XYZ file of C-alpha atoms in Angstrom:
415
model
C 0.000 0.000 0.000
C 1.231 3.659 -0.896
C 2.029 5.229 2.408
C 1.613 9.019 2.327
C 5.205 9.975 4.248
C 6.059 13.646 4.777
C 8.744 13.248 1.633
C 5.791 12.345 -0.538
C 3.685 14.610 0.590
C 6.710 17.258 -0.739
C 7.043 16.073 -3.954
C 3.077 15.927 -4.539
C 2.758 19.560 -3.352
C 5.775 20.817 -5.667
C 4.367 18.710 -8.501
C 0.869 20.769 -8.186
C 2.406 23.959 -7.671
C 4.685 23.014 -11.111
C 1.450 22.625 -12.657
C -0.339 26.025 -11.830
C 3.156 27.583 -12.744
C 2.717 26.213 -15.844
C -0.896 26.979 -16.471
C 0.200 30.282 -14.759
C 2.890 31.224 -17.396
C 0.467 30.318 -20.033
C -2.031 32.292 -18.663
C 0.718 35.543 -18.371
C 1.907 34.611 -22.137
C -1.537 34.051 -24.137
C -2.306 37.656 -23.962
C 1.500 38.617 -25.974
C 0.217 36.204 -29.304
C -3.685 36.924 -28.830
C -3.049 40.659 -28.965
C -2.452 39.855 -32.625
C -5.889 39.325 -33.354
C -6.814 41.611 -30.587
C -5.336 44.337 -32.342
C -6.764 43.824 -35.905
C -10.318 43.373 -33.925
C -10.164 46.445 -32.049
C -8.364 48.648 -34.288
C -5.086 48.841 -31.714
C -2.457 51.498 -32.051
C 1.015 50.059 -30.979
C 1.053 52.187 -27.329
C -2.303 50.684 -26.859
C -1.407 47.122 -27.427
C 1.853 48.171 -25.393
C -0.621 50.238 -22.294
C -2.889 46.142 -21.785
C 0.065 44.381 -21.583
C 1.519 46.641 -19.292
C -2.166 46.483 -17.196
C -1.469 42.528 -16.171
C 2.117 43.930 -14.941
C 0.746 46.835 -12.890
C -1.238 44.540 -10.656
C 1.081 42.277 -10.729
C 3.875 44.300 -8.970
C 1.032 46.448 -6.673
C -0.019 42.870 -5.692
C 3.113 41.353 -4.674
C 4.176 43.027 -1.729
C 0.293 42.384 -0.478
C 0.591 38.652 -1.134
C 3.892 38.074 0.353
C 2.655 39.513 3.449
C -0.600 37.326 3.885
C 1.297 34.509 2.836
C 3.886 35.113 6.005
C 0.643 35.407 8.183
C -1.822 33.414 7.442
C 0.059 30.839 5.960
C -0.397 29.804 1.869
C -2.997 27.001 2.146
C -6.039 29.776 1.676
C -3.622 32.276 -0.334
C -2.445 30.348 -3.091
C -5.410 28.696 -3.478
C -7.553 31.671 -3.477
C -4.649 33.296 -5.538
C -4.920 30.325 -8.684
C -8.766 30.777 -8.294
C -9.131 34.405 -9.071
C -6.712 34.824 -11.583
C -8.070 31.609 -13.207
C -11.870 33.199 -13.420
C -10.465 36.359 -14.263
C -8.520 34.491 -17.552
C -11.782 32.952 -18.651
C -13.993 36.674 -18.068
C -10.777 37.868 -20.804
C -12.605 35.631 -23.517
C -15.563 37.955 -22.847
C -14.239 41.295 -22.830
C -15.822 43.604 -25.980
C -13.697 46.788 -25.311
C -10.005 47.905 -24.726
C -11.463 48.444 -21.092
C -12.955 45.302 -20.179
C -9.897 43.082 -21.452
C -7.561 45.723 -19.314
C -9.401 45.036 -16.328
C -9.853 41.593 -16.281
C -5.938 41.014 -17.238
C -5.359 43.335 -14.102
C -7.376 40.792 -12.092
C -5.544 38.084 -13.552
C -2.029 39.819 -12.554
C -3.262 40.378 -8.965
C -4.044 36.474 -8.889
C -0.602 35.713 -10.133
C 1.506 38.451 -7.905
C 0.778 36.127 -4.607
C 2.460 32.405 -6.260
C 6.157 33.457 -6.144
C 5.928 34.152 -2.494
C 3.654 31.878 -1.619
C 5.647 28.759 -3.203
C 8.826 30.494 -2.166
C 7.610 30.240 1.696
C 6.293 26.072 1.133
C 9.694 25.394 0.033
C 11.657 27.208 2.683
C 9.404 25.684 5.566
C 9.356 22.242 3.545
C 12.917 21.394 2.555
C 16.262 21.481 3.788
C 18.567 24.235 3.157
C 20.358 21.910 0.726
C 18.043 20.679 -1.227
C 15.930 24.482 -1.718
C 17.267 25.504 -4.778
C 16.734 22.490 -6.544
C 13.408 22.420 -5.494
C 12.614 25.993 -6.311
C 14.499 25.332 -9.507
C 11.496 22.575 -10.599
C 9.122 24.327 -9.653
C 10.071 27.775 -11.330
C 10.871 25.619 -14.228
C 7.079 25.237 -14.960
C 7.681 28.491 -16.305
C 9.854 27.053 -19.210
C 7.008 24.316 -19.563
C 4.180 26.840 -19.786
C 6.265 28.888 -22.430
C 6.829 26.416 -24.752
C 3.302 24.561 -24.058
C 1.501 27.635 -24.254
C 3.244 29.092 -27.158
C 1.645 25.975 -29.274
C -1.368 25.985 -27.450
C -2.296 29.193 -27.465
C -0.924 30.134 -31.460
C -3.586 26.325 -32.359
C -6.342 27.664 -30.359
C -6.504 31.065 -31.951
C -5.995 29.545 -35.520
C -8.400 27.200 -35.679
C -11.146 29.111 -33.146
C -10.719 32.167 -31.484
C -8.858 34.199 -28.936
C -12.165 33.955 -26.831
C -12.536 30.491 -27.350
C -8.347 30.074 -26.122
C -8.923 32.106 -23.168
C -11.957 30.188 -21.615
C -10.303 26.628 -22.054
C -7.517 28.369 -19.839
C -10.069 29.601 -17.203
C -11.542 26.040 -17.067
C -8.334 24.672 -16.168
C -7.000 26.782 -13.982
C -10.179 26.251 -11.702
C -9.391 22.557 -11.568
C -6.195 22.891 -10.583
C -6.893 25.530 -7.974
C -9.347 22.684 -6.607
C -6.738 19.920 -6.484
C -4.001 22.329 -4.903
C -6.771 23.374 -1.808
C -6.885 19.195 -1.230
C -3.298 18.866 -1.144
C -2.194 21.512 1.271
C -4.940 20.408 3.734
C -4.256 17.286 3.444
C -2.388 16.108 6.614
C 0.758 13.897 6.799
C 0.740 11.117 9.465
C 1.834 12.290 12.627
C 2.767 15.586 11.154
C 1.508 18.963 10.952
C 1.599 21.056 7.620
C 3.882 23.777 8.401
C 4.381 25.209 5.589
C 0.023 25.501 5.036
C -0.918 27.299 8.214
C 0.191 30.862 9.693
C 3.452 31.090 11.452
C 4.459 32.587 14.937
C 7.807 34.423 15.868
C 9.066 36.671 18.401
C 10.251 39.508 16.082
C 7.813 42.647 15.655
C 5.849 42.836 12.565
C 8.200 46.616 12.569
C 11.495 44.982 13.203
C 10.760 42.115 10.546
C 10.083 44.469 7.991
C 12.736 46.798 8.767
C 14.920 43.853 8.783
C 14.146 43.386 4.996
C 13.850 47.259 4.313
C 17.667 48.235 5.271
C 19.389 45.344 4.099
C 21.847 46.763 0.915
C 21.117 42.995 -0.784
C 17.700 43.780 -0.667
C 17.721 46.770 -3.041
C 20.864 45.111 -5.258
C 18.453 41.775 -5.753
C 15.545 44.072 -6.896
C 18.070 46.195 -9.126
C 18.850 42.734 -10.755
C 15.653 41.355 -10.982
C 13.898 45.108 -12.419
C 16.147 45.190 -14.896
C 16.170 41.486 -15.996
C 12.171 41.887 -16.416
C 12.781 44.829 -18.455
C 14.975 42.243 -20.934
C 12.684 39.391 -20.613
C 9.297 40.694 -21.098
C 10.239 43.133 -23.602
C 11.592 40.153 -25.755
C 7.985 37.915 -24.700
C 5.770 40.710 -25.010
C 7.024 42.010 -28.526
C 9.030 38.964 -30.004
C 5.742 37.222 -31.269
C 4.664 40.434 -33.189
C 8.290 40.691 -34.468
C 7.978 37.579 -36.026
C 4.693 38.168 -37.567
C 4.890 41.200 -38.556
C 8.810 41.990 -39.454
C 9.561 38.122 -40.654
C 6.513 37.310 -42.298
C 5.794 34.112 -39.893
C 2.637 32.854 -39.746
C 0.634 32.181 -36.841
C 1.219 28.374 -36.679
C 4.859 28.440 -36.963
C 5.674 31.120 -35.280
C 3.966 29.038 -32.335
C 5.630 26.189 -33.347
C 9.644 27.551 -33.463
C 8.517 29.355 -30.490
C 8.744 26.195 -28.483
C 12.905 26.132 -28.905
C 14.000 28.844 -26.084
C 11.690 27.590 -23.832
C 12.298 23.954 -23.639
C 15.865 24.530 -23.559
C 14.941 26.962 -20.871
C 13.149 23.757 -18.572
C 16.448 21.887 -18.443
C 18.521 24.967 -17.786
C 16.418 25.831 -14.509
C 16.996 22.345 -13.305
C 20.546 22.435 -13.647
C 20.781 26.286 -12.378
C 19.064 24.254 -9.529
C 22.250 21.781 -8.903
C 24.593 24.391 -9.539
C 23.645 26.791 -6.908
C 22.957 23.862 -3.968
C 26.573 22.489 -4.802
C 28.485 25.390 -6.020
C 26.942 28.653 -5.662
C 26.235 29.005 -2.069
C 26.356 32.407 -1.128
C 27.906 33.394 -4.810
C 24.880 33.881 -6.313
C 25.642 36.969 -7.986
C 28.036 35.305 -9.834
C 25.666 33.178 -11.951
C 23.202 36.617 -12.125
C 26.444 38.345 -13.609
C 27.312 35.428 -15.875
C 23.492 34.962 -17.087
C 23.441 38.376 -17.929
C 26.492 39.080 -20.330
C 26.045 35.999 -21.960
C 22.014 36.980 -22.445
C 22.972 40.397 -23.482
C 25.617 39.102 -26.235
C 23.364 36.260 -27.697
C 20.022 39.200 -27.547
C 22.387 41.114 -30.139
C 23.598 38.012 -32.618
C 19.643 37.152 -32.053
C 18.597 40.948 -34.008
C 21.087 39.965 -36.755
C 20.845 36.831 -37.235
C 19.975 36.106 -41.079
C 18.099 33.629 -40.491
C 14.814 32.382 -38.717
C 16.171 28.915 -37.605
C 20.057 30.958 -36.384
C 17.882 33.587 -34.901
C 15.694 30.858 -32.722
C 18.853 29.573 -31.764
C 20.557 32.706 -30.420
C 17.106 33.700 -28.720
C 17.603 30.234 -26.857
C 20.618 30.765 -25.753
C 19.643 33.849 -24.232
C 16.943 32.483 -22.764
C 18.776 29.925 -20.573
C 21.061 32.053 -19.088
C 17.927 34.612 -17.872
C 16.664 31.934 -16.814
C 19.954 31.485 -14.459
C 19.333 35.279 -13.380
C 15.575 34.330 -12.722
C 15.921 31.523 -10.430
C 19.245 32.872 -8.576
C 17.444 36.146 -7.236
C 14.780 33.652 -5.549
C 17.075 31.363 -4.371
C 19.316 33.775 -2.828
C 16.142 35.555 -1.099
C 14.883 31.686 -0.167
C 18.680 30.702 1.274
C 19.200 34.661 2.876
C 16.127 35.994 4.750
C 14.803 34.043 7.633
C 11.829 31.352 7.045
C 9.325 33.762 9.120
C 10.496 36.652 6.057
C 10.682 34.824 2.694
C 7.330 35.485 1.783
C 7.390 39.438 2.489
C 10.563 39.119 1.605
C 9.767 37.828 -2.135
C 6.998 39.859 -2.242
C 8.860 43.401 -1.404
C 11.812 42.586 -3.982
C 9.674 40.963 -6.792
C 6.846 43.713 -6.309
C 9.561 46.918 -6.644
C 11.460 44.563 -9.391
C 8.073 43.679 -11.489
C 7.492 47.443 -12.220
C 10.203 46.921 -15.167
C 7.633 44.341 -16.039
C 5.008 46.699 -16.378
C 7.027 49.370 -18.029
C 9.140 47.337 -20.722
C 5.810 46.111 -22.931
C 4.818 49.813 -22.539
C 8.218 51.030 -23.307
C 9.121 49.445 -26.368
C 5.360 50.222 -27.277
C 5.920 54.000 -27.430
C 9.688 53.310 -29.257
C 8.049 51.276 -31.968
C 5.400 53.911 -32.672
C 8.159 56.641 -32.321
C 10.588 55.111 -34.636
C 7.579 54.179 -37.051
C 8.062 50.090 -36.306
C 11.942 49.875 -36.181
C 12.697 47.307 -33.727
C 16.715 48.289 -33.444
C 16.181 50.847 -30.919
C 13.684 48.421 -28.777
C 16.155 45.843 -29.052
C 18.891 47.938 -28.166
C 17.821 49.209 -25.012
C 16.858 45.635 -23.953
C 20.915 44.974 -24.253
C 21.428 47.924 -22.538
C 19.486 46.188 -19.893
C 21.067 43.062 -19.471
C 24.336 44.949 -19.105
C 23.407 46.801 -16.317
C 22.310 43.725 -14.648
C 25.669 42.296 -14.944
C 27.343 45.272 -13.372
C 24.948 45.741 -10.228
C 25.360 41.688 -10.068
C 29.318 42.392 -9.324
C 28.503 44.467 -6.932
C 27.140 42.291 -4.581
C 28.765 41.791 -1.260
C 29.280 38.167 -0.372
C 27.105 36.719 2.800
C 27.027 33.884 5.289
C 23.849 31.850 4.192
C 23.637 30.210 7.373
C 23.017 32.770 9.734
C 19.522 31.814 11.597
C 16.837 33.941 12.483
C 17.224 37.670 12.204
C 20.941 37.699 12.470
C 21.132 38.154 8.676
C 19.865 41.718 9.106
C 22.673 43.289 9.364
C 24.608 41.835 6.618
C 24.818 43.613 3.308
């Protein structure tokens, strides 16, 4: 007989939370190909394809800090839950918005349901695992990202071609709901003669003042969200405008560009996992290394990616790039996982991610306003986005070493 031990219990709750990071990512990626037909439907000007993606963004960084916070408190069984439930609903109410307003709001609902998962699955593994097995456990489960990218890119592009955009976003909806179902069993579900930690609200002796403070004054605090803003600034200006690029500037259709689209992203899944190994066994407390590494290396291939002569060579230089911001991606959680105290990670995640996610919001909206300056010419977008990556790399040096293991609150004085 299958005997539910706490180590099972683990690797049931990381598979489901894989899963709504994957339906999650899909969700946060259909609206980037769907504004295609979006556009031609509603007669879109380039800012105001640029101003709804930017909406989802918006409430997702307003959102995090929030989330994080509730998550610390009242622990993630009712959070997350609630969290894969709304923006779930709010994905399927997209399919029947008949305005530019009605499909901004509803993607701002669906950001706000997605701003609480990071933290929320960030605090789960850092109350559920060992110290030296975190980051390959966050690494999985961040890696649904990779799955939902590549999935979704195929699913998505196949759904609009051969029904709708409306039709695409309900069948998301649907699916979300089920798993939001199946993750409220799990994390109630006890473990014998356990009790799920990581599910209910925590206690400590620090002041709600001095915990916050704690994560407030700490000099790694504001370095990780430099990072992290300006990777978000490289990564969804490349996912938010890369699909029309192909479209419209390479003459791709619908299909393949779905299809080729699939490349970074599974390449991606595999480099999370092994980003994963690398910083249990090798990066502890050098982080910033990888983060520095991921993005020169991103910034480079970004450039050979632009002038490439070729679809199939571009692809390939866009993958490259992808795995190593994927490196940056999973080192700034990892690091806040491994270097705040368990009683912080989630407000913690949620400060950094929230501040760091406004370069999410601006870089669709951004490159937007360049494209419609420049009259479509995609060099200066994709110049900036370099310029980007760079920076990351030299904030990423920056970075003063720390001692991992300190417990508790000690770590708040470290820089």
């Amino acid at each position: 007989m299958y005997r539910v031990t706490a180590e099972n219990k683990n690797k049931l709750i990381i598979f489901i939370l894989f899963l709504c990071w994957v339906v999650g990512f899909i969700d946060k990626t259909a609206i980037n190909i769907a504004i295609i037909p979006i556009s031609a439907e509603f007669g879109l000007a380039s800012d105001e394809t640029g101003m709804i993606i930017s909406g989802f963004f918006l409430a997702y960084s307003l959102t995090q800090l929030v989330g994080g916070y509730l998550v610390d408190r009242l622990g993630s069984k009712r959070i997350l839950t609630g969290a894969v439930a709304v923006w779930s609903v709010a994905t399927a109410m997209s399919g029947m918005a008949t305005s530019v307003l009605s499909l901004a709001i509803t993607r701002f609902f669906v950001g706000m349901g997605e701003a609480v998962f990071p933290s929320g699955s960030s605090v789960v593994i850092a109350q559920q695992f060992e110290k030296s097995k975190m980051a390959r456990a966050k690494s999985f489960l961040q890696s649904g990202a990779s799955v939902g990218f590549a999935v979704g890119s195929v699913v998505v592009s196949t759904l609009i071609a051969y029904f709708n955009w409306r039709i695409m976003f309900f069948v998301l909806g649907a699916i979300g709901i089920v798993l939001a179902v199946c993750l409220w069993q799990v994390l109630r579900t006890g473990t014998p003669g356990s009790a799920p930690a990581a599910t209910e609200p925590r206690q400590d002796n620090v002041s709600e003042k001095q915990r916050l403070l704690n994560i407030v004054r700490r000099p790694l605090t504001w370095k990780i969200t430099a990072c992290y803003f300006f990777t978000n600034i490289v990564f969804w200006g490349l996912q938010s405008w890369l699909p029309s690029y192909w479209v419209k500037v390479k003459g791709m259709s619908m299909v393949s560009m779905g299809a080729w689209s699939m490349l970074p992203p599974t390449l991606g899944f595999i480099s999370f996992l092994t980003c994963g190994w690398l910083l249990d066994r090798f990066f502890q407390g050098r982080e910033k290394y990888l983060i520095a590494i991921g993005a020169a290396v991103s910034a480079l291939f970004i450039w050979l990616m632009f002038n490439a002569s070729s679809v199939p060579v571009a692809f390939a230089w866009l993958s490259i790039s992808n795995i190593f911001l994927n490196a940056i991606s999973i080192s700034v959680f990892v690091t806040i996982i491994k270097q705040y105290p368990k009683a912080s990670v989630g407000t913690a995640t949620g400060f950094i991610n929230s501040l760091a996610q406004i370069g999410s919001f601006l870089s669709p909206l951004m490159i937007g306003y360049m494209l419609k300056m420049t009259n479509q010419n995609y060099s200066t977008a994709f110049l900036a986005i370099i310029a980007c990556a760079v920076i990351t790399c030299l904030i990423a040096l920056s970075i003063r070493h720390e001692q991992a293991s300190l417990p508790a609150e000690a770590t708040s004085n470290l820089s």
